[in-house]
Amino acid sequence: MSSESRPWHVESSIVSKRTSNPIRKVIDQLNVPPNPAKQLVSLSIGDPTLYGNLPPPETATSTLAAKSTDLKSNGYLHSCGSPVARDAVAKAYTNSTLTYTSDDVVLASGCSGAIEMAISVLGNEGDNILLPRPGFSLYQTICESKGIECRHYNLLPEKMWEADLADMQSKIDSKTKAIIINNPSNPCGSVFSLQHLREIAQLAAKNKVPIIADEIYAHMTFSGTSFHSLVEVGKEVPVLVTSGLAKRYMVPGWRLGWILIHDPIGAFAEVRKGLLALSTLILGANSVVQAATKSILENTPVSYMEHNMSILETNAKYCTARVQEIPELFAIQPLGAMYMMVGIKEGAIEAKLFDEVEFSRQLLIEQSVAVLPGSCFGLQHFFRLVVCAPIDKLQIAFDRIAEFCHTHSLIQSRDVVVNGLAAVKLTEE
Amino acid sequence: MSSESRPWHVESSIVSKRTSNPIRKVIDQLNVPPNPAKQLVSLSIGDPTLYGNLPPPETATSTLAAKSTDLKSNGYLHSCGSPVARDAVAKAYTNSTLTYTSDDVVLASGCSGAIEMAISVLGNEGDNILLPRPGFSLYQTICESKGIECRHYNLLPEKMWEADLADMQSKIDSKTKAIIINNPSNPCGSVFSLQHLREIAQLAAKNKVPIIADEIYAHMTFSGTSFHSLVEVGKEVPVLVTSGLAKRYMVPGWRLGWILIHDPIGAFAEVRKGLLALSTLILGANSVVQAATKSILENTPVSYMEHNMSILETNAKYCTARVQEIPELFAIQPLGAMYMMVGIKEGAIEAKLFDEVEFSRQLLIEQSVAVLPGSCFGLQHFFRLVVCAPIDKLQIAFDRIAEFCHTHSLIQSRDVVVNGLAAVKLTEE
Ligand SMILES: Cc1ncc(COP(=O)(O)O)c(C=O)c1O
Ligand SMILES: Cc1ncc(COP(=O)(O)O)c(C=O)c1O
């Protein structure tokens, strides 16, 4: 058949075919009509700008407005970012024991762009990378797009979502090119202790596997919990830290992320060059936002962060307390970020609702409350809440979740509260 | 040797190793000190914001400033872009015979991001893509990064830089996944006629090879020349048009580009899905710029573009006229965009300066004028000028270029002007 008579169908590339969001299939099942009698309350979308109660700081909005019209911030910049912006990022990580310069910083199109570059510079098709389970689904999307095998290590709910180090170790082989650590965690809201980070760094060093530390929720911790970056404990391990403005400054749409190259032992010479090369492909970060970055990082008052974190902490505590009143559910109290995972107790609720997708679907249909099934993050029998919504919304949501659980409860005497963590163990054993 | 005693060197990925800007090596040779007695005049950088004489329109800067503080434009958007911005782009291509909707538009991180996605969705490792020579080097960088073979088809200086269709045809085989057409052209400043575009579309249709039409300089043409998009003649050929705000609105740093999916015969169903999938990887375009895009596209007065184009046309004509006075050089008069290629006549200048890299190097060392050797775009014995600088700078630059050529001339009686195009042919035969 000549090419002229063939019907013309253009095939898409292998890469595009293997690029898919693993949560798509789950989300599609949630495409159901909410209860028309009840207004939708969404606790499913990880966008802190949604309700207006967590606005960006003046240092971000006013500076961006000023730079929009100064006629100096519209041109091409170095593919790794402007020296001033990179320097400001480097300074944010510099302290009495650790020094970074602008050469250690590569700006990118959001933290997503930073993660994409970090994975791209370390992994080849056929290699593998270790990802947390439960974890942010983009890691998997990017790895699969590149033909890199995803190997998941477990986070343990009974240990405040610490990584299962034995599991992590067991997944490493000669083709393991990186371990992704996400701290504070989406979806868990967990924050690793310095001690746990040390153990992770030791494991990585022992195996000579570099770390990608996704710290987009850096410093977003509740009272009594401190954030520690992996770089603080990584004296023997090279780390690519990925982060950005999105969550700390409540501007996810601005797409300003970065990689901090932490290379205490000089293992990253080639990787550094590789990142520079990869940065030339799309010149990710907007020039006006870059021009505002120094002001955002250096002039945002501490009170801004404190205010946001007090809102998030109040909300997280409220959610935890409400979950504790619902005998069919259990919560692992979050220590930071803006998420929490809620477990469904086996045997406490109609069997079909122990399936987290069915639980989320029915909750939407009956009560118009949107949550994300844990399977979006690789974990069954949990669902994730975003704790950003104002308390009055959270109250409505929890009144309905409570009613939903009561309606479908299997607990004979609903006064008996089953221990949540015990229930988890039960399921696993 | 146990992994503990091995020195730790992290290897970078194959992809990062094969990602390189082909012009890097050329540029490195230009890393020489300019003449300290003469202030540098740069005609080498394709950034129209450099001299301040071509500012962005009010519709861009004021709208961006307003959107920076409205607290409504900071959140996550659809990975392909906001419906409003996509719709505005679709409308810009819609006319009495062609209709597009927001579904036909994918926003990206600049036109670079759009090109990256277009190449990524069509080509696999081991396939080939046809690129113009001379041409914008990013095409090659992206293809090589993905392991896609670059096959260059010639643009013909003696035919106002039209594509050599016979050459193009001869480069196509079963592994050819796209032809990249760049019109108006960087580095040539050429603009294709409707007739030539028709011939290209016919060639593509006959071979059933889709087109990537890089039209980032769309509508940037001089008096007497009209811009035509490939979609106007592509009734039988699917086209991915890549474009953006960068050059028409003089905001290259804003990183707002797009793909327009032109699919008159329904060949792109799979490609459409692939682009959607690829867009989820980094969520390229900034939300505040997206919020401003409709106003930029719909409210920028025609007079803004007319004013810019009259500056660029005046400059281009001035440069052409000045080149015509220099017997060692010849120019192909540009019809649009903001570039021109200047040819060096063989035998008219010291032999070593017939080498365009050496010419550019010596011009910088002696005269402090920066131009880019044609080899940056794949073509020897030419250099590229950016015609954006104000006339007084262009005047200084050309006074010096003239002096430089005079100093190094081999022409016995400098009154005899050798015909430039004849010289080109001479070199090729
Ligand atoms: C853990 C984690 N990393 C990265 C990102 C992406 O950040 P950005 O919006 O800057 O691309 C997110 C966004 O939700 C996230 O939760
Ligand atoms: C032909 C061509 N295409 C694409 C681009 C890149 O455009 P953007 O800055 O929007 O990525 C350029 C920039 O110079 C160009 O000359």
mmCIF file of N, CA and C in Angstrom, chain B residues 320-375:
data_model
loop_
_atom_site.group_PDB
_atom_site.id
_atom_site.type_symbol
_atom_site.label_atom_id
_atom_site.label_comp_id
_atom_site.label_asym_id
_atom_site.label_seq_id
_atom_site.Cartn_x
_atom_site.Cartn_y
_atom_site.Cartn_z
ATOM 1 N N THR B 320 21.129 45.973 6.302
ATOM 2 C CA THR B 320 21.317 45.471 4.935
ATOM 3 C C THR B 320 22.087 46.487 4.094
ATOM 4 N N ALA B 321 21.665 47.737 4.193
ATOM 5 C CA ALA B 321 22.335 48.789 3.417
ATOM 6 C C ALA B 321 23.816 48.901 3.804
ATOM 7 N N ARG B 322 24.076 48.831 5.077
ATOM 8 C CA ARG B 322 25.470 48.932 5.515
ATOM 9 C C ARG B 322 26.298 47.748 5.013
ATOM 10 N N VAL B 323 25.713 46.551 5.060
ATOM 11 C CA VAL B 323 26.441 45.377 4.567
ATOM 12 C C VAL B 323 26.741 45.561 3.079
ATOM 13 N N GLN B 324 25.772 46.112 2.350
ATOM 14 C CA GLN B 324 25.959 46.268 0.903
ATOM 15 C C GLN B 324 27.109 47.214 0.569
ATOM 16 N N GLU B 325 27.460 48.070 1.501
ATOM 17 C CA GLU B 325 28.597 48.970 1.281
ATOM 18 C C GLU B 325 29.945 48.313 1.575
ATOM 19 N N ILE B 326 29.881 47.109 2.144
ATOM 20 C CA ILE B 326 31.133 46.444 2.529
ATOM 21 C C ILE B 326 31.416 45.330 1.520
ATOM 22 N N PRO B 327 32.396 45.511 0.669
ATOM 23 C CA PRO B 327 32.563 44.573 -0.452
ATOM 24 C C PRO B 327 32.979 43.168 -0.030
ATOM 25 N N GLU B 328 33.432 43.005 1.187
ATOM 26 C CA GLU B 328 33.853 41.668 1.632
ATOM 27 C C GLU B 328 32.663 40.833 2.111
ATOM 28 N N LEU B 329 31.518 41.476 2.276
ATOM 29 C CA LEU B 329 30.352 40.798 2.864
ATOM 30 C C LEU B 329 29.171 40.855 1.903
ATOM 31 N N PHE B 330 28.190 40.038 2.130
ATOM 32 C CA PHE B 330 26.908 40.173 1.423
ATOM 33 C C PHE B 330 25.780 39.798 2.360
ATOM 34 N N ALA B 331 24.611 40.359 2.067
ATOM 35 C CA ALA B 331 23.476 40.143 2.968
ATOM 36 C C ALA B 331 22.301 39.602 2.184
ATOM 37 N N ILE B 332 21.533 38.728 2.834
ATOM 38 C CA ILE B 332 20.239 38.363 2.295
ATOM 39 C C ILE B 332 19.250 39.209 3.100
ATOM 40 N N GLN B 333 18.569 40.113 2.431
ATOM 41 C CA GLN B 333 17.694 41.047 3.126
ATOM 42 C C GLN B 333 16.606 40.309 3.911
ATOM 43 N N PRO B 334 16.507 40.573 5.205
ATOM 44 C CA PRO B 334 15.453 39.893 5.976
ATOM 45 C C PRO B 334 14.074 40.484 5.681
ATOM 46 N N LEU B 335 13.066 39.643 5.809
ATOM 47 C CA LEU B 335 11.680 40.063 5.570
ATOM 48 C C LEU B 335 10.875 40.125 6.865
ATOM 49 N N GLY B 336 11.481 39.673 7.965
ATOM 50 C CA GLY B 336 10.759 39.680 9.224
ATOM 51 C C GLY B 336 11.625 39.190 10.369
ATOM 52 N N ALA B 337 10.976 38.861 11.493
ATOM 53 C CA ALA B 337 11.651 38.446 12.721
ATOM 54 C C ALA B 337 12.644 39.518 13.167
ATOM 55 N N MET B 338 13.789 39.139 13.705
ATOM 56 C CA MET B 338 14.708 40.158 14.220
ATOM 57 C C MET B 338 16.163 39.774 14.017
ATOM 58 N N TYR B 339 16.387 39.034 12.941
ATOM 59 C CA TYR B 339 17.733 38.542 12.666
ATOM 60 C C TYR B 339 18.082 38.770 11.210
ATOM 61 N N MET B 340 19.389 38.726 10.922
ATOM 62 C CA MET B 340 19.794 38.566 9.534
ATOM 63 C C MET B 340 21.104 37.811 9.466
ATOM 64 N N MET B 341 21.269 37.109 8.355
ATOM 65 C CA MET B 341 22.517 36.396 8.128
ATOM 66 C C MET B 341 23.350 37.222 7.155
ATOM 67 N N VAL B 342 24.634 37.338 7.480
ATOM 68 C CA VAL B 342 25.560 38.071 6.624
ATOM 69 C C VAL B 342 26.611 37.081 6.124
ATOM 70 N N GLY B 343 26.797 37.060 4.815
ATOM 71 C CA GLY B 343 27.754 36.129 4.241
ATOM 72 C C GLY B 343 29.144 36.745 4.108
ATOM 73 N N ILE B 344 30.157 35.906 4.239
ATOM 74 C CA ILE B 344 31.542 36.351 4.044
ATOM 75 C C ILE B 344 31.981 35.847 2.660
ATOM 76 N N LYS B 345 32.495 36.745 1.847
ATOM 77 C CA LYS B 345 32.845 36.342 0.478
ATOM 78 C C LYS B 345 34.226 35.700 0.430
ATOM 79 N N GLU B 346 34.258 34.522 -0.146
ATOM 80 C CA GLU B 346 35.534 33.820 -0.247
ATOM 81 C C GLU B 346 36.473 34.614 -1.161
ATOM 82 N N GLY B 347 37.704 34.715 -0.744
ATOM 83 C CA GLY B 347 38.688 35.415 -1.576
ATOM 84 C C GLY B 347 38.684 36.919 -1.390
ATOM 85 N N ALA B 348 37.651 37.445 -0.711
ATOM 86 C CA ALA B 348 37.556 38.890 -0.549
ATOM 87 C C ALA B 348 38.227 39.357 0.739
ATOM 88 N N ILE B 349 38.474 38.429 1.620
ATOM 89 C CA ILE B 349 39.028 38.765 2.930
ATOM 90 C C ILE B 349 40.089 37.722 3.267
ATOM 91 N N GLU B 350 41.036 38.079 4.124
ATOM 92 C CA GLU B 350 42.092 37.133 4.495
ATOM 93 C C GLU B 350 41.500 35.739 4.703
ATOM 94 N N ALA B 351 42.143 34.741 4.162
ATOM 95 C CA ALA B 351 41.588 33.390 4.123
ATOM 96 C C ALA B 351 41.080 32.921 5.488
ATOM 97 N N LYS B 352 41.853 33.201 6.557
ATOM 98 C CA LYS B 352 41.449 32.673 7.862
ATOM 99 C C LYS B 352 40.137 33.308 8.341
ATOM 100 N N LEU B 353 39.802 34.492 7.812
ATOM 101 C CA LEU B 353 38.564 35.150 8.246
ATOM 102 C C LEU B 353 37.354 34.687 7.435
ATOM 103 N N PHE B 354 37.594 33.896 6.390
ATOM 104 C CA PHE B 354 36.483 33.252 5.686
ATOM 105 C C PHE B 354 35.824 32.230 6.628
ATOM 106 N N ASP B 355 36.617 31.762 7.586
ATOM 107 C CA ASP B 355 36.094 30.929 8.678
ATOM 108 C C ASP B 355 35.295 31.845 9.609
ATOM 109 N N GLU B 356 34.004 31.566 9.704
ATOM 110 C CA GLU B 356 33.105 32.487 10.410
ATOM 111 C C GLU B 356 33.409 32.581 11.911
ATOM 112 N N VAL B 357 33.952 31.515 12.483
ATOM 113 C CA VAL B 357 34.285 31.579 13.913
ATOM 114 C C VAL B 357 35.471 32.516 14.115
ATOM 115 N N GLU B 358 36.458 32.370 13.243
ATOM 116 C CA GLU B 358 37.624 33.234 13.325
ATOM 117 C C GLU B 358 37.228 34.688 13.037
ATOM 118 N N PHE B 359 36.357 34.876 12.088
ATOM 119 C CA PHE B 359 35.856 36.217 11.777
ATOM 120 C C PHE B 359 35.227 36.840 13.029
ATOM 121 N N SER B 360 34.340 36.093 13.667
ATOM 122 C CA SER B 360 33.613 36.613 14.836
ATOM 123 C C SER B 360 34.565 36.882 15.998
ATOM 124 N N ARG B 361 35.536 35.983 16.158
ATOM 125 C CA ARG B 361 36.528 36.115 17.222
ATOM 126 C C ARG B 361 37.372 37.375 17.044
ATOM 127 N N GLN B 362 37.877 37.540 15.825
ATOM 128 C CA GLN B 362 38.748 38.690 15.556
ATOM 129 C C GLN B 362 37.965 39.995 15.617
ATOM 130 N N LEU B 363 36.716 39.945 15.160
ATOM 131 C CA LEU B 363 35.866 41.131 15.199
ATOM 132 C C LEU B 363 35.662 41.580 16.652
ATOM 133 N N LEU B 364 35.537 40.611 17.529
ATOM 134 C CA LEU B 364 35.373 40.911 18.954
ATOM 135 C C LEU B 364 36.679 41.464 19.541
ATOM 136 N N ILE B 365 37.765 40.805 19.240
ATOM 137 C CA ILE B 365 39.062 41.213 19.787
ATOM 138 C C ILE B 365 39.465 42.599 19.299
ATOM 139 N N GLU B 366 39.266 42.840 17.992
ATOM 140 C CA GLU B 366 39.737 44.109 17.418
ATOM 141 C C GLU B 366 38.723 45.233 17.566
ATOM 142 N N GLN B 367 37.451 44.899 17.396
ATOM 143 C CA GLN B 367 36.440 45.956 17.277
ATOM 144 C C GLN B 367 35.377 45.923 18.371
ATOM 145 N N SER B 368 35.443 44.958 19.271
ATOM 146 C CA SER B 368 34.463 44.844 20.358
ATOM 147 C C SER B 368 33.025 44.784 19.851
ATOM 148 N N VAL B 369 32.843 44.131 18.704
ATOM 149 C CA VAL B 369 31.483 43.883 18.212
ATOM 150 C C VAL B 369 31.227 42.374 18.306
ATOM 151 N N ALA B 370 30.121 42.013 18.981
ATOM 152 C CA ALA B 370 29.798 40.595 19.150
ATOM 153 C C ALA B 370 28.719 40.166 18.166
ATOM 154 N N VAL B 371 29.048 39.158 17.363
ATOM 155 C CA VAL B 371 28.065 38.536 16.462
ATOM 156 C C VAL B 371 28.167 37.026 16.675
ATOM 157 N N LEU B 372 27.213 36.269 16.159
ATOM 158 C CA LEU B 372 27.304 34.810 16.288
ATOM 159 C C LEU B 372 27.706 34.182 14.960
ATOM 160 N N PRO B 373 28.732 33.335 14.983
ATOM 161 C CA PRO B 373 29.126 32.628 13.758
ATOM 162 C C PRO B 373 27.969 31.773 13.245
ATOM 163 N N GLY B 374 27.831 31.692 11.943
ATOM 164 C CA GLY B 374 26.788 30.866 11.349
ATOM 165 C C GLY B 374 26.845 29.423 11.800
ATOM 166 N N SER B 375 28.034 28.953 12.173
ATOM 167 C CA SER B 375 28.152 27.570 12.625
ATOM 168 C C SER B 375 27.313 27.315 13.877
#
